[in-house]
PDB file of C-alpha atoms in Angstrom:
ATOM      1  CA  MET A  65       0.000   0.000   0.000  1.00 52.00           C
ATOM      2  CA  ASN A  66       2.744   2.458   0.944  1.00 55.00           C
ATOM      3  CA  ARG A  67       4.550   1.878  -2.307  1.00 52.00           C
ATOM      4  CA  LEU A  68       1.310   2.388  -4.251  1.00 48.00           C
ATOM      5  CA  LEU A  69       0.414   5.571  -2.372  1.00 52.00           C
ATOM      6  CA  GLY A  70       4.006   6.790  -2.717  1.00 53.00           C
ATOM      7  CA  LEU A  71       3.914   6.084  -6.448  1.00 45.00           C
ATOM      8  CA  PHE A  72       0.606   7.946  -6.750  1.00 48.00           C
ATOM      9  CA  CYS A  73       2.048  10.987  -4.956  1.00 50.00           C
ATOM     10  CA  ALA A  74       5.231  10.874  -7.054  1.00 48.00           C
ATOM     11  CA  VAL A  75       3.217  10.775 -10.285  1.00 44.00           C
ATOM     12  CA  LEU A  76       1.049  13.695  -9.159  1.00 48.00           C
ATOM     13  CA  PHE A  77       4.126  15.702  -8.192  1.00 48.00           C
ATOM     14  CA  THR A  78       5.849  14.953 -11.500  1.00 43.00           C
ATOM     15  CA  LEU A  79       2.778  15.929 -13.497  1.00 44.00           C
ATOM     16  CA  THR A  80       2.555  19.273 -11.739  1.00 45.00           C
ATOM     17  CA  LEU A  81       6.237  20.253 -11.978  1.00 42.00           C
ATOM     18  CA  GLY A  82       6.742  23.235 -14.186  1.00 39.00           C
ATOM     19  CA  CYS A  83       3.040  23.857 -14.628  1.00 46.00           C
ATOM     20  CA  GLY A  84       1.781  27.385 -14.253  1.00 44.00           C
ATOM     21  CA  GLY A  85      -1.670  28.297 -13.014  1.00 66.00           C
ATOM     22  CA  ASP A  86      -4.274  25.975 -14.428  1.00 79.00           C
ATOM     23  CA  GLY A  87      -7.197  28.406 -14.137  1.00 85.00           C
ATOM     24  CA  LEU A  88      -9.234  26.005 -11.978  1.00 88.00           C
ATOM     25  CA  SER A  89     -11.148  27.352  -8.989  1.00 91.00           C
ATOM     26  CA  ARG A  90     -10.442  25.577  -5.729  1.00 92.00           C
ATOM     27  CA  VAL A  91     -12.427  25.539  -2.501  1.00 94.00           C
ATOM     28  CA  VAL A  92     -11.252  25.068   1.059  1.00 92.00           C
ATOM     29  CA  ILE A  93     -12.345  21.773   2.583  1.00 94.00           C
ATOM     30  CA  ARG A  94     -12.366  20.919   6.258  1.00 95.00           C
ATOM     31  CA  GLY A  95     -13.641  17.638   7.491  1.00 96.00           C
ATOM     32  CA  LYS A  96     -13.627  14.820   9.961  1.00 98.00           C
ATOM     33  CA  VAL A  97     -12.801  11.139   9.523  1.00 98.00           C
ATOM     34  CA  VAL A  98     -14.714   8.677  11.701  1.00 98.00           C
ATOM     35  CA  ALA A  99     -14.908   4.897  11.880  1.00 97.00           C
ATOM     36  CA  LEU A 100     -17.392   2.686  13.721  1.00 96.00           C
ATOM     37  CA  ASN A 101     -15.225   2.882  16.838  1.00 92.00           C
ATOM     38  CA  GLY A 102     -14.733   6.647  16.809  1.00 94.00           C
ATOM     39  CA  PRO A 103     -12.678   9.456  15.270  1.00 97.00           C
ATOM     40  CA  VAL A 104      -9.638   8.520  13.178  1.00 96.00           C
ATOM     41  CA  GLY A 105      -6.793  10.602  14.577  1.00 95.00           C
ATOM     42  CA  GLN A 106      -3.259  10.969  13.194  1.00 94.00           C
ATOM     43  CA  ALA A 107      -4.186   9.607   9.755  1.00 96.00           C
ATOM     44  CA  ALA A 108      -3.267  10.608   6.219  1.00 96.00           C
ATOM     45  CA  VAL A 109      -6.239  11.512   4.014  1.00 97.00           C
ATOM     46  CA  SER A 110      -6.032  11.596   0.213  1.00 96.00           C
ATOM     47  CA  PHE A 111      -8.714  12.847  -2.171  1.00 97.00           C
ATOM     48  CA  ILE A 112      -8.284  11.304  -5.633  1.00 97.00           C
ATOM     49  CA  PRO A 113     -10.361  12.864  -8.442  1.00 97.00           C
ATOM     50  CA  LYS A 114     -12.939  10.596 -10.011  1.00 97.00           C
ATOM     51  CA  GLU A 115     -13.672  10.651 -13.729  1.00 94.00           C
ATOM     52  CA  GLY A 116     -14.998  14.044 -14.777  1.00 94.00           C
ATOM     53  CA  THR A 117     -13.395  15.951 -11.892  1.00 96.00           C
ATOM     54  CA  LYS A 118     -10.579  18.261 -12.939  1.00 93.00           C
ATOM     55  CA  GLY A 119      -7.494  18.969 -10.888  1.00 90.00           C
ATOM     56  CA  GLU A 120      -5.064  16.715  -9.131  1.00 89.00           C
ATOM     57  CA  GLY A 121      -6.743  16.003  -5.806  1.00 94.00           C
ATOM     58  CA  GLY A 122      -5.710  16.848  -2.302  1.00 94.00           C
ATOM     59  CA  ILE A 123      -4.106  15.628   0.881  1.00 94.00           C
ATOM     60  CA  GLY A 124      -4.494  16.235   4.579  1.00 94.00           C
ATOM     61  CA  THR A 125      -3.627  14.922   8.021  1.00 95.00           C
ATOM     62  CA  THR A 126      -6.111  14.387  10.816  1.00 96.00           C
ATOM     63  CA  ASP A 127      -5.590  15.707  14.325  1.00 96.00           C
ATOM     64  CA  ASN A 128      -6.293  13.553  17.390  1.00 94.00           C
ATOM     65  CA  ASP A 129     -10.046  14.128  16.979  1.00 97.00           C
ATOM     66  CA  GLY A 130     -10.122  13.133  13.287  1.00 97.00           C
ATOM     67  CA  ASN A 131     -10.369  16.716  11.955  1.00 98.00           C
ATOM     68  CA  PHE A 132      -8.458  17.733   8.829  1.00 97.00           C
ATOM     69  CA  THR A 133      -8.019  20.606   6.385  1.00 94.00           C
ATOM     70  CA  LEU A 134      -7.372  19.537   2.819  1.00 92.00           C
ATOM     71  CA  ILE A 135      -4.655  21.133   0.727  1.00 89.00           C
ATOM     72  CA  GLY A 136      -4.179  20.674  -2.976  1.00 85.00           C
ATOM     73  CA  SER A 137      -1.600  18.213  -4.227  1.00 75.00           C
ATOM     74  CA  ARG A 138       0.106  21.103  -6.046  1.00 71.00           C
ATOM     75  CA  LEU A 139       2.344  23.521  -4.209  1.00 64.00           C
ATOM     76  CA  ASN A 140       0.548  26.647  -2.973  1.00 65.00           C
ATOM     77  CA  ASP A 141      -2.945  25.324  -3.725  1.00 76.00           C
ATOM     78  CA  ALA A 142      -5.449  25.911  -0.954  1.00 81.00           C
ATOM     79  CA  GLY A 143      -8.135  23.270  -1.321  1.00 89.00           C
ATOM     80  CA  VAL A 144      -9.383  21.254  -4.265  1.00 94.00           C
ATOM     81  CA  VAL A 145     -11.523  21.666  -7.365  1.00 95.00           C
ATOM     82  CA  PRO A 146     -15.230  20.945  -6.728  1.00 97.00           C
ATOM     83  CA  GLY A 147     -16.316  17.497  -7.904  1.00 97.00           C
ATOM     84  CA  LYS A 148     -16.337  13.817  -6.960  1.00 98.00           C
ATOM     85  CA  TYR A 149     -13.414  12.180  -5.180  1.00 98.00           C
ATOM     86  CA  LYS A 150     -12.329   8.760  -4.000  1.00 98.00           C
ATOM     87  CA  VAL A 151     -11.003   8.999  -0.430  1.00 98.00           C
ATOM     88  CA  VAL A 152      -8.101   6.930   0.915  1.00 98.00           C
ATOM     89  CA  VAL A 153      -7.392   6.976   4.664  1.00 98.00           C
ATOM     90  CA  SER A 154      -4.173   5.526   6.042  1.00 96.00           C
ATOM     91  CA  ARG A 155      -3.009   5.234   9.656  1.00 96.00           C
ATOM     92  CA  TYR A 156      -0.169   3.095  10.951  1.00 94.00           C
ATOM     93  CA  MET A 157       0.509   1.845  14.455  1.00 93.00           C
ATOM     94  CA  GLU A 158       2.996  -0.207  16.417  1.00 90.00           C
ATOM     95  CA  LYS A 159       2.018  -3.714  17.555  1.00 87.00           C
ATOM     96  CA  ASP A 160       1.276  -2.327  21.036  1.00 88.00           C
ATOM     97  CA  GLY A 161      -1.402  -0.042  19.558  1.00 88.00           C
ATOM     98  CA  ARG A 162       0.596   3.202  19.636  1.00 90.00           C
ATOM     99  CA  VAL A 163      -0.415   5.240  16.605  1.00 91.00           C
ATOM    100  CA  ILE A 164       2.434   6.552  14.476  1.00 89.00           C
ATOM    101  CA  PRO A 165       1.516  10.107  13.393  1.00 83.00           C
ATOM    102  CA  SER A 166       1.256  10.239   9.602  1.00 81.00           C
ATOM    103  CA  ASN A 167       3.914  12.949   9.373  1.00 80.00           C
ATOM    104  CA  GLU A 168       6.372  10.663  11.210  1.00 80.00           C
ATOM    105  CA  TYR A 169       5.641   7.375   9.424  1.00 82.00           C
ATOM    106  CA  LYS A 170       8.341   6.031   7.113  1.00 80.00           C
ATOM    107  CA  GLU A 171       8.232   2.406   6.019  1.00 76.00           C
ATOM    108  CA  ALA A 172      12.017   2.030   6.303  1.00 69.00           C
ATOM    109  CA  ASP A 173      11.969   3.272   9.913  1.00 78.00           C
ATOM    110  CA  ASN A 174       8.892   1.247  10.887  1.00 80.00           C
ATOM    111  CA  PRO A 175       9.073  -2.114   9.074  1.00 84.00           C
ATOM    112  CA  LEU A 176       6.772  -3.797  11.612  1.00 87.00           C
ATOM    113  CA  ALA A 177       4.108  -1.083  11.569  1.00 90.00           C
ATOM    114  CA  ILE A 178       0.543  -2.226  11.002  1.00 93.00           C
ATOM    115  CA  GLN A 179      -2.095  -0.471   8.892  1.00 95.00           C
ATOM    116  CA  SER A 180      -4.994   0.186  11.296  1.00 95.00           C
ATOM    117  CA  VAL A 181      -7.496   1.223   8.616  1.00 97.00           C
ATOM    118  CA  PRO A 182      -8.905  -1.910   6.982  1.00 96.00           C
ATOM    119  CA  ALA A 183      -8.762  -2.514   3.243  1.00 97.00           C
ATOM    120  CA  PRO A 184     -10.132  -1.376   0.908  1.00 98.00           C
ATOM    121  CA  PHE A 185     -10.453   2.023   2.668  1.00 98.00           C
ATOM    122  CA  SER A 186      -6.666   2.371   3.074  1.00 97.00           C
ATOM    123  CA  THR A 187      -5.835   1.380  -0.509  1.00 97.00           C
ATOM    124  CA  ILE A 188      -6.185   2.818  -3.993  1.00 96.00           C
ATOM    125  CA  ASP A 189      -9.242   0.516  -4.279  1.00 98.00           C
ATOM    126  CA  SER A 190     -11.078   2.478  -1.570  1.00 98.00           C
ATOM    127  CA  THR A 191     -14.847   2.618  -1.903  1.00 98.00           C
ATOM    128  CA  LEU A 192     -15.085   5.821   0.147  1.00 98.00           C
ATOM    129  CA  GLU A 193     -16.384   8.729  -1.937  1.00 98.00           C
ATOM    130  CA  VAL A 194     -17.263  12.362  -1.321  1.00 98.00           C
ATOM    131  CA  THR A 195     -18.598  15.210  -3.402  1.00 97.00           C
ATOM    132  CA  VAL A 196     -16.939  18.586  -2.919  1.00 97.00           C
ATOM    133  CA  ALA A 197     -19.515  21.357  -3.402  1.00 96.00           C
ATOM    134  CA  GLU A 198     -18.860  24.545  -5.391  1.00 95.00           C
ATOM    135  CA  SER A 199     -18.997  26.411  -2.072  1.00 94.00           C
ATOM    136  CA  GLY A 200     -16.531  24.103  -0.305  1.00 92.00           C
ATOM    137  CA  GLY A 201     -17.272  23.579   3.358  1.00 91.00           C
ATOM    138  CA  ALA A 202     -17.189  20.728   5.829  1.00 95.00           C
ATOM    139  CA  LEU A 203     -17.305  17.030   4.977  1.00 96.00           C
ATOM    140  CA  GLN A 204     -17.466  13.897   7.061  1.00 97.00           C
ATOM    141  CA  VAL A 205     -15.680  10.795   5.803  1.00 98.00           C
ATOM    142  CA  GLU A 206     -17.261   7.714   7.375  1.00 98.00           C
ATOM    143  CA  ILE A 207     -15.363   4.435   7.339  1.00 98.00           C
ATOM    144  CA  PRO A 208     -18.003   1.687   7.702  1.00 98.00           C
ATOM    145  CA  ALA A 209     -15.709  -0.549   9.758  1.00 97.00           C
ATOM    146  CA  LYS A 210     -13.798  -0.626  13.024  1.00 94.00           C
ATOM    147  CA  LEU A 211     -10.131   0.295  13.061  1.00 93.00           C
ATOM    148  CA  LEU A 212      -7.577  -2.165  14.307  1.00 88.00           C
ATOM    149  CA  GLU A 213      -6.661  -1.072  17.836  1.00 82.00           C
ATOM    150  CA  LYS A 214      -3.771  -3.435  18.641  1.00 72.00           C
ATOM    151  CA  GLY A 215      -1.442  -5.508  16.532  1.00 61.00           C
ATOM    152  CA  LYS A 216      -1.589  -9.262  16.372  1.00 55.00           C
TER     153      LYS A 216
END
């Protein structure tokens, strides 16, 4: 999963290098990620445009209460283009259940880390979807499953 998400981010970055303004209007998105057993804190959130949605998507990190603010995948973009998005949520933890904050997680440094968000919601095959309105605003991303709380 990490390699796939890393590849996705690398491709997006490469596609946007050297590009000037694209003329697309973006809206600020704030939201909350929740699972059946509560808020999803310290997770990485990716919005991947679905067919027909322009732009390159967005990324964010949840706080301890599951709240996030989305930024565009391009440098200096505040928000994303309105439209439909697939949502991928990823959160790693140690076997003892300690969550590794998404900004600290590196596969090489944490080879035994466990993905606490079940598939497919933590993979490129995620079935989570949201629609970003023309006015932007708040969204709730609901994972219809419980998160893993301790490693096996």
